[in-house]
Coordinates of C-alpha atoms and ligand atoms in Angstrom, one line a residue:
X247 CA -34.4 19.9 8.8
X248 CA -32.4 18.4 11.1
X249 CA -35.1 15.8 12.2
X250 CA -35.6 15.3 8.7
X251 CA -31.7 14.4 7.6
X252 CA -31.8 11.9 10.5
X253 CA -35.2 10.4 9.3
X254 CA -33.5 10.3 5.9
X255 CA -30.1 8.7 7.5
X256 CA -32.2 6.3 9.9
X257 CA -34.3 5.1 6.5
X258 CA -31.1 5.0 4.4
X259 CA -29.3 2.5 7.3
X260 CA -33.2 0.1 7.6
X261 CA -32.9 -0.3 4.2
X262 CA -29.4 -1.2 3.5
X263 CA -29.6 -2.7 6.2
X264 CA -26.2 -2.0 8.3
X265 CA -26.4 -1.4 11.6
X266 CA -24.2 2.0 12.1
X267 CA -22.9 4.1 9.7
X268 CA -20.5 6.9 10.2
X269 CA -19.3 10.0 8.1
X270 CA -15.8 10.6 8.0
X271 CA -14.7 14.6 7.7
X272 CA -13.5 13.7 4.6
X273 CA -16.6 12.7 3.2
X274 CA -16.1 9.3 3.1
X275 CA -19.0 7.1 4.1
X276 CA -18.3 4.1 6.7
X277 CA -20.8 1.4 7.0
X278 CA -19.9 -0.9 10.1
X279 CA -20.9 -4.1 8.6
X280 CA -21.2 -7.1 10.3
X281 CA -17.9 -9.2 10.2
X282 CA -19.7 -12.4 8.5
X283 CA -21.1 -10.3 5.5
X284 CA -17.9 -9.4 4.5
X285 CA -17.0 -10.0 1.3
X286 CA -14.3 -12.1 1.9
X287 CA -17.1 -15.2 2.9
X288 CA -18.1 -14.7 -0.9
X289 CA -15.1 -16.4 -2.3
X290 CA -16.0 -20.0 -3.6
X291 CA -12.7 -21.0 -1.9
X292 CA -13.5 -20.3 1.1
X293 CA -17.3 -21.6 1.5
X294 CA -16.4 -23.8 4.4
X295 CA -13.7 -21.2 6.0
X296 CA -13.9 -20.6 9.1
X297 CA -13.0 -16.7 11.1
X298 CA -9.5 -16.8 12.6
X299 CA -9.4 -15.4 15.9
X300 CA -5.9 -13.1 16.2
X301 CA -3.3 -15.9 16.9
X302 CA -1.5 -15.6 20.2
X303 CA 1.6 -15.3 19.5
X304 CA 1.5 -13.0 16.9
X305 CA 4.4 -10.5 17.0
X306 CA 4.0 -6.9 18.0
X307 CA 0.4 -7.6 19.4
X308 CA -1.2 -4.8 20.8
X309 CA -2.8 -5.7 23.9
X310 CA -6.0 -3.6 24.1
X311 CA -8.3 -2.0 21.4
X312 CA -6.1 1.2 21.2
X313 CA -7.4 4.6 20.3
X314 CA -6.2 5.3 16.8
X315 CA -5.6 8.1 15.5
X316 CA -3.4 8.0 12.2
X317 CA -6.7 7.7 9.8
X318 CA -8.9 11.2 8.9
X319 CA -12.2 9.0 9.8
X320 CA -10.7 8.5 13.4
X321 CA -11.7 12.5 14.2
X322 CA -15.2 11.6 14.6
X323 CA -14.0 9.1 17.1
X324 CA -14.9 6.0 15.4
X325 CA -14.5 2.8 15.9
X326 CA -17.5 0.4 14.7
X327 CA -19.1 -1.9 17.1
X328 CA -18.1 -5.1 18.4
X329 CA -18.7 -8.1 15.2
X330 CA -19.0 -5.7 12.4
X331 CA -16.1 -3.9 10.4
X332 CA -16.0 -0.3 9.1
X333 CA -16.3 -1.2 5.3
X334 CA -15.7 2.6 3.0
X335 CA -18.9 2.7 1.0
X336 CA -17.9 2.7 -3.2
X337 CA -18.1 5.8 -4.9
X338 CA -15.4 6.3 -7.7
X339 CA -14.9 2.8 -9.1
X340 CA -16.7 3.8 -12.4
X341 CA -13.7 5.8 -13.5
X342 CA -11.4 3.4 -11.7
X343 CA -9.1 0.7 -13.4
X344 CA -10.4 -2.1 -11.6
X345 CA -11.9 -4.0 -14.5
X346 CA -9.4 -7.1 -15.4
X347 CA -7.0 -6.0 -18.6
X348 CA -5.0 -8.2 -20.1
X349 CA -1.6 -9.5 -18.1
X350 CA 1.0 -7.7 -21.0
X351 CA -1.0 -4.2 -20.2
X352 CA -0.9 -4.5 -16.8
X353 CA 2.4 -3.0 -16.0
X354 CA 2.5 -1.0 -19.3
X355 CA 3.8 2.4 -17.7
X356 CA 4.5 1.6 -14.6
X357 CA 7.5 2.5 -13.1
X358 CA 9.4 1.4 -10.1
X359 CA 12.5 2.1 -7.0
X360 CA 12.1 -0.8 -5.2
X361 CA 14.9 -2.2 -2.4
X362 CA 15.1 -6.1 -2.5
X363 CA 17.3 -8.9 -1.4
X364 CA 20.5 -9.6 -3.1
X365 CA 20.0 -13.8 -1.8
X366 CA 16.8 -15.9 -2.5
X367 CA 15.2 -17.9 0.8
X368 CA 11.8 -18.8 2.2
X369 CA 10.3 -15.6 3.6
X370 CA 7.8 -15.9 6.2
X371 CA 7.0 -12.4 7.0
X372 CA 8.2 -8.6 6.6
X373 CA 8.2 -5.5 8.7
X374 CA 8.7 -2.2 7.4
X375 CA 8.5 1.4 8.6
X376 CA 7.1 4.0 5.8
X377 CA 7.3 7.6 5.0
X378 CA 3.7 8.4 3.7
X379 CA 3.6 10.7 1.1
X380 CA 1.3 13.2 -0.6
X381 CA 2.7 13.1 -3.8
X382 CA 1.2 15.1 -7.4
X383 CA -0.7 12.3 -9.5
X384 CA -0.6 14.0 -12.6
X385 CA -3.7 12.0 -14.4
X386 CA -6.8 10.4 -13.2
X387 CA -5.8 7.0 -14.6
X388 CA -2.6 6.9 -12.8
X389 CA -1.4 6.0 -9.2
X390 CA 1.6 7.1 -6.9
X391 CA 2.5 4.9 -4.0
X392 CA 4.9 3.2 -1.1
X393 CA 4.2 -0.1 0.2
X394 CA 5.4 -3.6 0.0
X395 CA 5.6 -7.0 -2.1
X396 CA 5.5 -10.5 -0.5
X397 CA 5.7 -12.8 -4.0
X398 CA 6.1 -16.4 -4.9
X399 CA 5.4 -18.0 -8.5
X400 CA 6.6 -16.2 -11.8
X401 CA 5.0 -13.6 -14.7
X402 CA 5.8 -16.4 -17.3
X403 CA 3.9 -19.1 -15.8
X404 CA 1.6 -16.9 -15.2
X405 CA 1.2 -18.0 -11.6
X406 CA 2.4 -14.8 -9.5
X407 CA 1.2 -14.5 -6.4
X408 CA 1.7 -11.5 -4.8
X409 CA 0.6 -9.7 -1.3
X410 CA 0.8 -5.8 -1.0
X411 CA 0.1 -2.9 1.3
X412 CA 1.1 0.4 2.0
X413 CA -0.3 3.9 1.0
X414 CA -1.5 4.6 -2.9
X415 CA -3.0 8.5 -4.1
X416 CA -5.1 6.8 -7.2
X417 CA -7.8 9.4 -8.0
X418 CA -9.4 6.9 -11.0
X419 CA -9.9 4.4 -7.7
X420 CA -10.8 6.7 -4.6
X421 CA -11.6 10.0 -6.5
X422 CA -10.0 11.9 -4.6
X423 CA -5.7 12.7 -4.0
X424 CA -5.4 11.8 -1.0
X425 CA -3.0 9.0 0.5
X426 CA -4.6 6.1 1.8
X427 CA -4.0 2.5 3.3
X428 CA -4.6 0.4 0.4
X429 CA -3.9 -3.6 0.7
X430 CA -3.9 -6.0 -2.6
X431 CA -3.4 -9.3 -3.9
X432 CA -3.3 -11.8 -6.7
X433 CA -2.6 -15.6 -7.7
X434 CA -2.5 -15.5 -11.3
X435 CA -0.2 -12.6 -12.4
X436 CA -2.5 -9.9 -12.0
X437 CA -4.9 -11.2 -14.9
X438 CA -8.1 -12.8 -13.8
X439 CA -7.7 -12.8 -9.5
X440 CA -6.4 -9.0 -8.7
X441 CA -8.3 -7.6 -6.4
X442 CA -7.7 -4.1 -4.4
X443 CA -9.0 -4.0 -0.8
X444 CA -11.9 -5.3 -0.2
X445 CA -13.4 -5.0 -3.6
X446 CA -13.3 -8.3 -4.2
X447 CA -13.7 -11.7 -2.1
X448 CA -10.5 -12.3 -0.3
X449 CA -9.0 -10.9 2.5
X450 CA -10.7 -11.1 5.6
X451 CA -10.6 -8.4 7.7
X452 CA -10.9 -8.4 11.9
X453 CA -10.5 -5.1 12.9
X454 CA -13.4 -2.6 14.0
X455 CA -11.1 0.3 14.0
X456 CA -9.1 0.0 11.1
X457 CA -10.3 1.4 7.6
X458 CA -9.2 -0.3 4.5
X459 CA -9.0 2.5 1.8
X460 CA -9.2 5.1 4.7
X461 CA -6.9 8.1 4.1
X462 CA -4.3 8.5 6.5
X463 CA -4.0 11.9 8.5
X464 CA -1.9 14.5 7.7
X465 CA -0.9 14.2 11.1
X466 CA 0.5 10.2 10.4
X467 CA 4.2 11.2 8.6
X468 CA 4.8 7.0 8.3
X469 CA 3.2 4.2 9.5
X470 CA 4.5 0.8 10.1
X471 CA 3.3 -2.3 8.3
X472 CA 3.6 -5.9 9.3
X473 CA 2.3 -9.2 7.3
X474 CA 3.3 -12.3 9.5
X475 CA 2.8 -16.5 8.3
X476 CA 0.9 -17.9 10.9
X477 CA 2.7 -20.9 11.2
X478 CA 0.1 -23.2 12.5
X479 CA -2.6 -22.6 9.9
X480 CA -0.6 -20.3 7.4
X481 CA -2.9 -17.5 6.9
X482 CA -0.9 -13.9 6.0
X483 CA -1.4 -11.9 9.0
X484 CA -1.2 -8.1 8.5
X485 CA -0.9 -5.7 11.5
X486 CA -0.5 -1.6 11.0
X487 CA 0.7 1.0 13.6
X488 CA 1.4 4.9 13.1
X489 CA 4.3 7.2 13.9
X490 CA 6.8 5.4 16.8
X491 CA 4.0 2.6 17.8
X492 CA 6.2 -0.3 19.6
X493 CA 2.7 -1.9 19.3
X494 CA 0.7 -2.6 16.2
X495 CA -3.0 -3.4 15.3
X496 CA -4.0 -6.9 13.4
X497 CA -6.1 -5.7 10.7
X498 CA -7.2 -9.3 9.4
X499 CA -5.8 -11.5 7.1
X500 CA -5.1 -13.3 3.4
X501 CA -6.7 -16.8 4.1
X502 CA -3.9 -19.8 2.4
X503 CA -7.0 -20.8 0.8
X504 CA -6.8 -18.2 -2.1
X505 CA -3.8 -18.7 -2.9
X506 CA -1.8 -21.7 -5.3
X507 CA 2.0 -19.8 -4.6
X508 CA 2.0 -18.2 -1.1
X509 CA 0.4 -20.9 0.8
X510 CA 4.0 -22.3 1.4
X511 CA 6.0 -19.0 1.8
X512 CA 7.1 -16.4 -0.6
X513 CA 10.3 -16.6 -3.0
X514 CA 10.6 -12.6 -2.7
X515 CA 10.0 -9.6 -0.7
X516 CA 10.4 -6.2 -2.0
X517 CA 9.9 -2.5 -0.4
X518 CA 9.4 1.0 -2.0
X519 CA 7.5 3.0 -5.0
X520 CA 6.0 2.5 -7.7
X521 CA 3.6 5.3 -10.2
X522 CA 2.2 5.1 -13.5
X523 CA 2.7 7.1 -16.6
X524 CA -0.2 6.6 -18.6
X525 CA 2.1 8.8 -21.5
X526 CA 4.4 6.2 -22.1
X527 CA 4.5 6.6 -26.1
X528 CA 5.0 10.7 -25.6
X529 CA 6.3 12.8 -22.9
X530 CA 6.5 11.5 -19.2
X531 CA 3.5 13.0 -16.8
X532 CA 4.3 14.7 -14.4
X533 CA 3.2 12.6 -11.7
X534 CA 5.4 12.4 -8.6
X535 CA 7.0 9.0 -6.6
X536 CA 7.4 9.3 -2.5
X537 CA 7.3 12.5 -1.3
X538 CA 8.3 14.2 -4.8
X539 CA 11.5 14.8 -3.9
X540 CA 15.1 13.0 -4.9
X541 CA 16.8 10.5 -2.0
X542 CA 19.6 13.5 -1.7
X543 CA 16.5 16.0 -0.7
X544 CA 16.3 15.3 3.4
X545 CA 12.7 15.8 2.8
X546 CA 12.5 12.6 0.2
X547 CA 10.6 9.5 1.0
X548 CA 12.0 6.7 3.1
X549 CA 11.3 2.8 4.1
X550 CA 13.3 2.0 7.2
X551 CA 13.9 -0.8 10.1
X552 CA 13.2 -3.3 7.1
X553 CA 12.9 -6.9 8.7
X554 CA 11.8 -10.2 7.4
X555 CA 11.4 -13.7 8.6
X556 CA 12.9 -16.4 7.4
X557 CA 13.1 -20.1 8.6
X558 CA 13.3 -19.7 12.5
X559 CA 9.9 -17.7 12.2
X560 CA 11.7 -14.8 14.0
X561 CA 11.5 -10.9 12.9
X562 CA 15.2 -10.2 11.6
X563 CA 17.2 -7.2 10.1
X564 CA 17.8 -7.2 6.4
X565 CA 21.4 -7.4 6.1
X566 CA 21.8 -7.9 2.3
X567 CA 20.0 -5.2 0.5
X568 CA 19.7 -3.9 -2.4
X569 CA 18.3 -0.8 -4.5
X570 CA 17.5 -0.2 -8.1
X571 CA 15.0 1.7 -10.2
X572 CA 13.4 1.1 -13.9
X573 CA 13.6 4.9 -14.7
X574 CA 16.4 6.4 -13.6
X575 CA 16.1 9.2 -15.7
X576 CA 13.2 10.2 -13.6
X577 CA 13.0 8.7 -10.6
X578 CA 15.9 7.4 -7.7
X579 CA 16.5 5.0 -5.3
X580 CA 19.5 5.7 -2.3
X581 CA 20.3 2.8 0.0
X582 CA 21.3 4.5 3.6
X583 CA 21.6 1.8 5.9
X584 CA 21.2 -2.4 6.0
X585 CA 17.4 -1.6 6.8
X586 CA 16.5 1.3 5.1
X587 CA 16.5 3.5 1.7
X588 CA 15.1 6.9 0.5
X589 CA 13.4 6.8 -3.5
X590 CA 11.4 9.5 -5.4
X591 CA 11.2 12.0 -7.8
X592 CA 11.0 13.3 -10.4
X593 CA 14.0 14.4 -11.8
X594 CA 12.9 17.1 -14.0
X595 CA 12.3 18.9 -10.9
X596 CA 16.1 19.0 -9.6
X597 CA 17.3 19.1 -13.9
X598 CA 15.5 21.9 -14.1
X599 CA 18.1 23.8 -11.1
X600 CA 20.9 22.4 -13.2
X601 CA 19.9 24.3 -16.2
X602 CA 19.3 27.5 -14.3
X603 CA 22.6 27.0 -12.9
X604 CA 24.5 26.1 -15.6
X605 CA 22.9 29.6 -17.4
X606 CA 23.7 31.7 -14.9
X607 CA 27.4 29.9 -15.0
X608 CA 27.6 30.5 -18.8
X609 CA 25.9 34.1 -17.9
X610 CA 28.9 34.7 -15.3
X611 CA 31.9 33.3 -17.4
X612 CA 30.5 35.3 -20.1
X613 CA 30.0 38.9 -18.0
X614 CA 34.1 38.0 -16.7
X615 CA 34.9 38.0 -20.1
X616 CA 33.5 40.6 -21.7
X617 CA 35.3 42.4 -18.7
Ligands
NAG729 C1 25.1 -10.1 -4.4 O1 25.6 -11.4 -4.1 C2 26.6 -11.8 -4.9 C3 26.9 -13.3 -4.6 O2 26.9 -13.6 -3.2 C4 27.8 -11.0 -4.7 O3 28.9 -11.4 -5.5 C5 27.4 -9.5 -5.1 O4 28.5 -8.6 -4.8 C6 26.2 -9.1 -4.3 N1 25.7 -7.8 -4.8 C7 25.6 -6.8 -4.0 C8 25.1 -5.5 -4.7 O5 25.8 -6.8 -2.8
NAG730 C1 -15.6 10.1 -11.4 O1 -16.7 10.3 -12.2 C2 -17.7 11.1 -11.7 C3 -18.9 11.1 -12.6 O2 -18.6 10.9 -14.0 C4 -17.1 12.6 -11.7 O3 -18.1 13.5 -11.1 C5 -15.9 12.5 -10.8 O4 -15.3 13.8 -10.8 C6 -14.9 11.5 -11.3 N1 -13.8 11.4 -10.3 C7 -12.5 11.6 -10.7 C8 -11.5 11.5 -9.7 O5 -12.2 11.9 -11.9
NAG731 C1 9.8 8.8 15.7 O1 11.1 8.4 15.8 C2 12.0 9.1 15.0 C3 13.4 8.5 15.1 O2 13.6 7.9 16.3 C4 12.0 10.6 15.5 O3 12.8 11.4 14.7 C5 10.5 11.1 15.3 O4 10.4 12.4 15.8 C6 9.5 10.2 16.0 N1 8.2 10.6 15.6 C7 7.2 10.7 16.5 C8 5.9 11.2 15.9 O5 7.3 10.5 17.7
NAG732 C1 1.9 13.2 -23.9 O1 3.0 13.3 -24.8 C2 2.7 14.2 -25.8 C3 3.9 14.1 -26.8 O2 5.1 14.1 -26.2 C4 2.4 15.6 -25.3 O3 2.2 16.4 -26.4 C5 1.3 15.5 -24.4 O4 1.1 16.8 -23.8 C6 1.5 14.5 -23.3 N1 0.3 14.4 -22.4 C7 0.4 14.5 -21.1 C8 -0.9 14.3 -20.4 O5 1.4 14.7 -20.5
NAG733 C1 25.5 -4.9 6.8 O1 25.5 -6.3 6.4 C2 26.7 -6.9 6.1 C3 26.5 -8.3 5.7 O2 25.8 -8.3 4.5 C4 27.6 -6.8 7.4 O3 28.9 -7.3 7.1 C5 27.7 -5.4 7.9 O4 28.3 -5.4 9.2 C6 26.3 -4.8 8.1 N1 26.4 -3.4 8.5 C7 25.8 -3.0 9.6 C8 26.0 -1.5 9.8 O5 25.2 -3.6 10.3

């Protein structure tokens, strides 16, 4: 049987054709594919595009190929082999939301507690620390994550450009719940060009040991993101680390090339969560943001050491943030520092204490008078 099931994978790999391939505990499939048949090389923009090596001088570097551990496929010990990528095979994009819909829909239900900056400047670069969380997704169709914006152009020109990563639970796109590093971008206001990992033709990733759409362990409480301007040939570096790591990994990067905005820098940077209601005409799901818990809860979802870079291509502390959220009646946003915040919800959970409470008030009052 066991002969057989390796026959089977050994035919399965000749014919695809990738050279390793590598089951993750969570069932996830990893095919190591070789770096130049990425799609990224598929975009017509980037036909004569040629693969960056990891620049120099780019900040937080680590120095050797580090054993990682913050991702569930890293248990089997994986890494793929030199000149090829791990790539997560597709399974659940049939019930996913990947399909273009119109620009009005897009952010139909969606719901936001965001930290920004209070002044507008060319941005180069941002660092942030993360809380990952395993928040409730309440319907197939909707999402729940933490990550952040890098965004130049505007909605009514319909011109956005925007760069993201972080951590998204999205069951319609990864059919499962659990949270997992998810990277995305777009040049035309999410309409025609939005593309989620490496789904589409775009990003072009270098690393052998880091999984795009891989779900982070249970062991990883927050990770660390960085997405650096290379200033020589401009490409949007991103580099990830887990836990305390002084040190973090390039994963690849967003070639200038795709981009009409964000080739010169970005007009706005923005840090936090964001979920969809999909019941937006009827009674809010019950879908949770960050953690699930308020910013008063110490348990609630955080972004700290927030940093950006602005002209003198250095890595800097924020030091004019600020906070909001678009539904306050569900879900809240506490700024606790310069450089850092707490967001999440809902609030039906902590309303529903205050009615208890306030019964057991009225229930009290009442007893003392009857008395
Ligand atoms: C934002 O900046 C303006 C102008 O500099 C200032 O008046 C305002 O108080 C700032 N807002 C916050 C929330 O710091
Ligand atoms: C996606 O669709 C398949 C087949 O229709 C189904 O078995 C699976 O449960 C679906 N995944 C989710 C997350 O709904
Ligand atoms: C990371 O640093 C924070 C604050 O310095 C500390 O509370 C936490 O325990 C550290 N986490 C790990 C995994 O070392
Ligand atoms: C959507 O809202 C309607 C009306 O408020 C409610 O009856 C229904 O249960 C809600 N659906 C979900 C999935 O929450
Ligand atoms: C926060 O930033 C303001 C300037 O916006 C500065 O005056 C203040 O000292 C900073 N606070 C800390 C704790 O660094």
């Amino acid at each position: 049987m066991v002969t057989l099931c390796f026959c089977l994978a050994l035919t399965l790999c000749v014919t695809v054709g990738f050279s390793t391939t590598i089951q993750s505990p969570d069932g996830d499939i990893v095919d190591c594919t070789d770096i130049l048949a990425q799609p990224a090389f598929r975009h017509p923009l980037l036909k004569d595009h040629k693969l960056q090596e990891t620049p120099k001088n780019l900040p937080n570097l680590a120095k050797d190929r580090d054993e990682l551990t913050w991702q569930t496929w890293h248990r089997s010990g994986s890494t793929c082999p030199e000149g090829t990528i791990p790539i997560r095979r597709e399974v659940g994009h049939e019930n996913g939301t990947t399909n273009s819909r119109a620009g009005a829909e897009v952010t139909q239900g969606h719901e936001y507690a965001i930290g920004y900056l209070n002044s507008t400047m060319q941005i180069y670069g941002t660092k942030v620390t993360m809380s990952v969380g395993h928040p409730k997704v309440d319907q197939v169709r909707e999402f729940s994550l933490g990550q952040l914006w890098l965004v130049a152009g505007s909605y009514k020109k319909g011109d956005l450009n925007s760069i993201e990563a972080g951590w998204q639970v999205f069951p319609g796109l990864y059919s499962d719940f659990q949270p997992r590093f998810f990277i995305f971008w777009t040049r035309d206001a999410y309409t025609r060009y939005r593309c989620y990992n490496l789904q589409c033709a775009g990003f072009v990733q270098t690393s052998g040991t880091v999984l795009i759409e891989g779900a982070i362990s249970l062991m990883s409480p927050q990770i660390t993101i960085q997405i650096w301007k290379d200033p020589h040939l401009g490409h949007w570096w991103l580099s990830i680390g887990s836990a305390n790591d002084t040190v973090l990994t390039p994963v690849g990067y967003w070639p200038t090339e795709i981009f009409t905005c964000l080739s010169d820098y970005a007009e706005r940077v923005q840090w936090g969560g964001e979920i969809v209601n999909t019941n937006f005409s009827g009674r809010h799901t019950t879908t949770q943001m960050g953690s699930g818990y308020l910013p008063s809860s110490a348990k609630a979802a955080y972004m700290r050491d927030l940093e950006i870079v602005t002209n003198n291509r250095d890595f800097q502390p924020t030091d004019d943030l600020i906070v909001g959220t678009t539904n306050p009646a569900y879900y809240d946003i506490k700024k606790s520092s310069n450089t850092s915040f707490s967001y999440g919800g809902p609030m039906h959970a902590g309303a529903v204490h205050i009615i208890i409470d306030s019964i057991v008030f009225y229930f009290c009052i009442s007893l003392f008078l009857l008395f």
